[in-house]
């Protein structure tokens, strides 16, 4: 059975203990392990699709903008991308984000460990959040106020934003898209013991939150609770 077709994968919930994941660091040398934070400080883990995803590039930038506020409360922030290390390093060299702590996970091991399904695109079958028909996917509407002319289907919106960003898809990107184009994403706030205290994912309610971002006030309220 293909990994994308698994029907037993659901995201970790508040109260669940997060697994340890060890990944290659992008913005520094060596490895980053979730166990590095355990017993030390809370951490907001953002598990995104690759940098080929225009929506994820915006989510990463939004999480990076919260970094100073998070660190002020003693909370670390880790961005994980489904992009090979060299490609990711090149991207962040040209799009630097101060103090960004990021890791590369081209195999999407962290996404699976946190229970985020890899959505399979089918001809006519939808079993959310494991399979979605192309017609249902095209019926979705994405709105990025100030960046899109209006609500668009995700494929058209992605193409529009790539052009706006002058983003050129490379062979490395294409390899990631071939296997993980439907990878669902999420953000998980872990306390000092590595227990999930808050999360936001694309999984709930049949895709209602696809391509969306968490409410910053809601996130920072959870951060304040964890930081106490």
Short mmCIF file of C-alpha atoms in Angstrom, two decimals:
data_model
loop_
_atom_site.label_atom_id
_atom_site.label_comp_id
_atom_site.label_asym_id
_atom_site.label_seq_id
_atom_site.Cartn_x
_atom_site.Cartn_y
_atom_site.Cartn_z
CA UNK A 1 0.00 0.00 0.00
CA UNK A 2 1.35 3.43 -0.88
CA UNK A 3 2.13 5.72 2.05
CA UNK A 4 -0.23 8.31 0.57
CA UNK A 5 -3.12 5.84 0.81
CA UNK A 6 -2.72 5.04 4.50
CA UNK A 7 -6.00 5.41 6.34
CA UNK A 8 -4.70 5.21 9.89
CA UNK A 9 -2.74 8.43 10.05
CA UNK A 10 -4.16 11.33 12.06
CA UNK A 11 -2.35 14.30 13.61
CA UNK A 12 -1.08 14.30 17.17
CA UNK A 13 -3.51 16.04 19.52
CA UNK A 14 -2.94 18.17 22.63
CA UNK A 15 -1.80 15.83 25.39
CA UNK A 16 0.07 13.53 23.00
CA UNK A 17 3.81 13.16 23.45
CA UNK A 18 5.75 14.19 20.35
CA UNK A 19 8.25 11.69 18.92
CA UNK A 20 11.92 12.50 18.58
CA UNK A 21 12.90 13.37 15.02
CA UNK A 22 16.49 14.01 13.90
CA UNK A 23 16.96 16.16 10.77
CA UNK A 24 19.68 17.99 8.85
CA UNK A 25 19.89 21.64 9.86
CA UNK A 26 19.55 24.16 7.02
CA UNK A 27 20.46 27.43 8.71
CA UNK A 28 23.33 26.02 10.77
CA UNK A 29 25.67 23.05 10.59
CA UNK A 30 24.92 19.55 11.88
CA UNK A 31 21.66 17.98 12.98
CA UNK A 32 18.60 19.18 14.85
CA UNK A 33 16.70 16.77 17.10
CA UNK A 34 13.43 17.46 18.87
CA UNK A 35 14.99 15.84 21.93
CA UNK A 36 17.43 18.79 21.97
CA UNK A 37 14.57 20.93 23.31
CA UNK A 38 13.12 18.39 25.73
CA UNK A 39 13.68 19.45 29.32
CA UNK A 40 15.08 22.78 28.06
CA UNK A 41 12.36 24.93 26.51
CA UNK A 42 9.03 24.75 24.66
CA UNK A 43 9.21 24.71 20.85
CA UNK A 44 6.82 25.58 18.05
CA UNK A 45 7.37 23.02 15.28
CA UNK A 46 6.16 24.02 11.81
CA UNK A 47 5.96 21.04 9.44
CA UNK A 48 5.57 22.43 5.94
CA UNK A 49 5.59 21.17 2.37
CA UNK A 50 8.68 21.97 0.36
CA UNK A 51 9.74 25.45 -0.63
CA UNK A 52 8.11 24.67 -3.99
CA UNK A 53 4.77 25.36 -2.21
CA UNK A 54 3.93 29.06 -2.55
CA UNK A 55 1.54 28.90 0.42
CA UNK A 56 4.19 27.25 2.62
CA UNK A 57 6.74 29.92 1.75
CA UNK A 58 4.27 32.42 3.17
CA UNK A 59 3.55 30.29 6.27
CA UNK A 60 7.30 29.98 6.92
CA UNK A 61 7.74 33.75 6.66
CA UNK A 62 4.77 34.28 9.01
CA UNK A 63 6.23 31.88 11.60
CA UNK A 64 9.61 33.60 11.26
CA UNK A 65 7.99 36.98 11.95
CA UNK A 66 6.71 35.60 15.26
CA UNK A 67 10.20 34.41 16.29
CA UNK A 68 11.14 37.50 18.35
CA UNK A 69 7.86 37.35 20.30
CA UNK A 70 8.26 33.60 20.83
CA UNK A 71 11.84 33.90 22.04
CA UNK A 72 10.83 36.73 24.37
CA UNK A 73 8.58 34.17 26.08
CA UNK A 74 11.32 31.53 26.10
CA UNK A 75 9.84 29.47 23.25
CA UNK A 76 11.99 28.23 20.35
CA UNK A 77 10.71 27.95 16.79
CA UNK A 78 11.65 25.20 14.33
CA UNK A 79 10.70 25.23 10.65
CA UNK A 80 10.81 21.89 8.80
CA UNK A 81 10.61 21.77 4.99
CA UNK A 82 10.21 18.88 2.57
CA UNK A 83 13.13 20.20 0.46
CA UNK A 84 16.61 18.69 -0.04
CA UNK A 85 19.26 20.37 2.09
CA UNK A 86 21.30 22.07 -0.66
CA UNK A 87 18.23 23.42 -2.41
CA UNK A 88 16.87 24.72 0.91
CA UNK A 89 20.18 26.36 1.84
CA UNK A 90 20.30 28.11 -1.51
CA UNK A 91 16.76 29.41 -1.07
CA UNK A 92 17.39 30.82 2.41
CA UNK A 93 20.67 32.36 1.25
CA UNK A 94 18.67 34.49 -1.18
CA UNK A 95 15.68 34.89 1.16
CA UNK A 96 17.33 35.29 4.56
CA UNK A 97 15.12 35.28 7.65
CA UNK A 98 16.94 36.50 10.78
CA UNK A 99 17.44 33.84 13.47
CA UNK A 100 15.44 31.26 11.48
CA UNK A 101 16.03 27.74 12.78
CA UNK A 102 15.15 25.40 9.91
CA UNK A 103 15.64 21.75 9.04
CA UNK A 104 15.38 19.68 5.87
CA UNK A 105 13.15 16.60 5.69
CA UNK A 106 12.91 15.45 2.05
CA UNK A 107 11.56 12.06 3.16
CA UNK A 108 8.78 13.73 5.23
CA UNK A 109 9.61 11.50 8.21
CA UNK A 110 8.61 14.23 10.67
CA UNK A 111 5.25 14.74 8.93
CA UNK A 112 4.44 11.03 9.28
CA UNK A 113 5.72 10.96 12.87
CA UNK A 114 3.30 13.78 13.75
CA UNK A 115 0.46 12.00 11.93
CA UNK A 116 0.03 14.30 8.93
CA UNK A 117 -1.33 12.34 5.94
CA UNK A 118 0.04 12.64 2.43
CA UNK A 119 -3.09 13.32 0.40
CA UNK A 120 -3.40 11.20 -2.74
CA UNK A 121 -4.96 12.88 -5.78
CA UNK A 122 -7.39 10.51 -7.52
CA UNK A 123 -9.58 10.62 -10.59
CA UNK A 124 -12.90 10.55 -8.76
CA UNK A 125 -12.52 9.25 -5.19
CA UNK A 126 -12.42 11.42 -2.08
CA UNK A 127 -11.74 9.93 1.36
CA UNK A 128 -10.60 12.93 3.36
CA UNK A 129 -7.84 13.36 4.56
CA UNK A 130 -6.23 10.51 2.63
CA UNK A 131 -7.58 10.87 -0.89
CA UNK A 132 -9.13 13.70 -2.87
CA UNK A 133 -10.48 13.74 -6.41
CA UNK A 134 -9.01 16.30 -8.80
CA UNK A 135 -12.49 17.79 -9.24
CA UNK A 136 -12.89 18.26 -5.48
CA UNK A 137 -9.40 19.77 -5.24
CA UNK A 138 -10.18 22.23 -8.03
CA UNK A 139 -13.45 23.14 -6.30
CA UNK A 140 -11.47 24.37 -3.27
CA UNK A 141 -10.94 28.10 -3.05
CA UNK A 142 -7.87 29.83 -1.68
CA UNK A 143 -7.78 33.49 -0.77
CA UNK A 144 -4.60 35.32 0.11
CA UNK A 145 -5.79 38.91 0.63
CA UNK A 146 -3.48 41.47 -0.88
CA UNK A 147 -1.69 38.85 -2.99
CA UNK A 148 -4.36 37.12 -5.07
CA UNK A 149 -6.91 39.06 -7.13
CA UNK A 150 -9.62 37.03 -5.39
CA UNK A 151 -10.44 33.46 -4.33
CA UNK A 152 -8.91 30.96 -6.77
CA UNK A 153 -8.57 27.20 -7.05
CA UNK A 154 -5.33 26.03 -5.38
CA UNK A 155 -3.59 25.11 -8.63
CA UNK A 156 -4.27 28.47 -10.27
CA UNK A 157 -3.41 30.29 -7.03
CA UNK A 158 -0.12 28.42 -6.71
CA UNK A 159 0.83 29.28 -10.31
CA UNK A 160 -0.11 32.92 -9.76
CA UNK A 161 1.99 33.19 -6.58
CA UNK A 162 4.99 31.41 -8.13
CA UNK A 163 5.01 33.98 -10.93
CA UNK A 164 4.65 36.78 -8.42
CA UNK A 165 7.59 35.40 -6.42
CA UNK A 166 9.67 34.71 -9.56
CA UNK A 167 10.05 31.21 -8.13
CA UNK A 168 11.66 28.79 -10.56
CA UNK A 169 10.87 25.14 -9.91
CA UNK A 170 14.07 23.06 -10.00
CA UNK A 171 14.64 19.36 -10.57
CA UNK A 172 14.97 18.93 -6.79
CA UNK A 173 11.57 20.60 -6.35
CA UNK A 174 10.01 18.36 -8.99
CA UNK A 175 11.29 15.26 -7.19
CA UNK A 176 9.64 16.43 -3.97
CA UNK A 177 6.39 17.30 -5.74
CA UNK A 178 6.26 13.86 -7.39
CA UNK A 179 6.00 12.14 -4.02
CA UNK A 180 4.72 14.80 -1.62
CA UNK A 181 2.53 17.20 -3.60
CA UNK A 182 -0.41 16.34 -1.34
CA UNK A 183 1.44 16.36 1.97
CA UNK A 184 -0.76 17.99 4.59
CA UNK A 185 0.98 20.39 6.95
CA UNK A 186 0.67 21.65 10.50
CA UNK A 187 2.18 23.51 13.41
CA UNK A 188 2.56 21.94 16.84
CA UNK A 189 3.44 23.72 20.08
CA UNK A 190 5.35 21.41 22.41
CA UNK A 191 5.96 22.11 26.10
CA UNK A 192 9.30 21.51 27.86
CA UNK A 193 8.47 17.82 28.21
CA UNK A 194 7.77 17.46 24.50
CA UNK A 195 4.00 17.15 24.94
CA UNK A 196 1.71 18.76 22.34
CA UNK A 197 -0.20 21.66 23.92
CA UNK A 198 -1.68 23.31 20.80
CA UNK A 199 -1.83 22.54 17.10
CA UNK A 200 -3.10 23.82 13.77
CA UNK A 201 -3.25 21.49 10.76
CA UNK A 202 -4.86 21.25 7.34
CA UNK A 203 -6.59 17.99 8.32
CA UNK A 204 -9.88 18.95 10.08
CA UNK A 205 -13.30 19.48 8.54
CA UNK A 206 -12.75 18.06 5.08
CA UNK A 207 -10.06 20.50 4.04
CA UNK A 208 -11.62 23.70 5.32
CA UNK A 209 -8.22 24.79 6.64
CA UNK A 210 -6.23 23.88 3.54
CA UNK A 211 -3.59 26.51 2.74
CA UNK A 212 -4.71 28.50 5.78
CA UNK A 213 -2.65 29.79 8.68
CA UNK A 214 -3.32 29.81 12.42
CA UNK A 215 -4.70 32.90 14.10
CA UNK A 216 -1.61 34.63 15.60
CA UNK A 217 -3.55 35.73 18.70
CA UNK A 218 -4.73 32.17 19.35
CA UNK A 219 -1.19 30.87 18.90
CA UNK A 220 0.38 33.46 21.20
CA UNK A 221 -2.30 32.79 23.82
CA UNK A 222 -1.26 29.11 23.78
CA UNK A 223 2.39 30.16 23.94
CA UNK A 224 1.69 32.25 27.03
CA UNK A 225 0.12 29.22 28.72
CA UNK A 226 3.06 26.96 27.85
CA UNK A 227 5.65 29.56 28.84
CA UNK A 228 4.30 29.97 32.37
#
